[in-house]
């Protein structure tokens, strides 16, 4: 029984809020701003991806079936991609904060 009472109270509050917003709009007042927050991909996800790329580069360097040039190229590529991922994230974060 208490759940239905809470639901009715919540619905009544929502109706009252909508009515007050409608009254403000009718009087020409601007509505209350609704602020949305963008979900951000955290630094931990970026560092995890960069760490996986470094591990990939190191594991390829231990592979014995590839030639030395191929191992060097794959290791450099994966380590460079990891660095690019971290740098790109930090530049994007800085740029996003300067827009606000």
C-alpha positions as a printed Julia matrix, in Angstrom:
100×3 Matrix{Float64}:
  0.0     0.0     0.0
  2.8     2.42    0.71
  4.25    1.93   -2.78
  1.05    3.08   -4.41
  0.95    6.09   -2.08
  4.54    6.99   -3.06
  3.68    6.61   -6.74
  0.66    8.88   -6.4
  2.74   11.5    -4.56
  5.47   11.33   -7.19
  2.95   11.69  -10.02
  1.32   14.62   -8.23
  4.71   16.37   -7.93
  5.4    15.79  -11.62
  2.0    17.22  -12.54
  2.59   20.25  -10.29
  6.03   20.82  -11.85
  4.58   20.61  -15.35
  1.79   23.0   -14.4
  4.25   25.54  -12.95
  6.41   25.27  -16.1
  3.32   25.87  -18.23
  2.36   28.9   -16.11
  5.85   30.36  -16.49
  5.78   29.81  -20.25
  2.36   31.46  -20.45
  3.67   34.5   -18.59
  6.65   34.72  -20.96
  9.31   33.67  -18.47
 12.05   31.42  -19.81
 11.77   27.79  -18.76
 14.17   26.25  -16.3
 17.32   25.09  -18.1
 17.84   21.38  -18.37
 21.49   20.5   -18.05
 22.74   17.33  -19.66
 26.1    15.88  -18.91
 27.93   14.03  -21.59
 29.09   10.63  -20.54
 32.85   10.71  -20.84
 35.09    7.85  -21.65
 37.39    7.78  -18.67
 41.12    7.83  -18.67
 41.14    4.3   -17.3
 39.64    2.95  -20.54
 42.21    4.83  -22.61
 45.08    3.59  -20.48
 43.74    0.03  -20.7
 43.66    0.24  -24.5
 47.16    1.71  -24.57
 48.4    -1.01  -22.23
 46.92   -3.69  -24.45
 48.69   -2.2   -27.45
 52.01   -2.17  -25.58
 51.53   -5.8   -24.53
 50.76   -6.65  -28.14
 53.95   -4.96  -29.26
 56.04   -6.74  -26.66
 54.51  -10.13  -27.36
 55.13   -9.74  -31.09
 58.77   -8.92  -30.36
 59.08  -12.29  -28.63
 57.67  -14.19  -31.6
 60.4   -16.12  -33.35
 58.67  -16.84  -36.68
 58.91  -13.26  -37.93
 61.97  -11.61  -39.33
 63.73   -8.96  -37.3
 62.43   -6.18  -39.56
 58.84   -7.4   -39.23
 59.1    -7.63  -35.44
 60.57   -4.13  -35.26
 57.82   -2.72  -37.49
 54.97   -4.35  -35.55
 56.41   -3.35  -32.18
 56.95    0.24  -33.25
 53.47    0.41  -34.75
 51.68   -0.87  -31.66
 53.7     1.27  -29.25
 53.12    4.3   -31.49
 49.4     3.56  -31.57
 49.33    3.38  -27.77
 51.05    6.75  -27.53
 48.7     8.22  -30.11
 45.69    6.95  -28.18
 46.81    8.6   -24.95
 47.84   11.86  -26.65
 44.62   12.02  -28.65
 42.57   11.52  -25.51
 44.4    14.26  -23.63
 44.14   16.72  -26.55
 40.43   15.98  -26.93
 39.86   16.44  -23.24
 41.7    19.77  -23.25
 39.79   20.94  -26.31
 36.45   19.9   -24.8
 37.16   21.81  -21.58
 38.07   24.97  -23.52
 34.67   24.94  -25.3
 32.82   25.35  -22.03
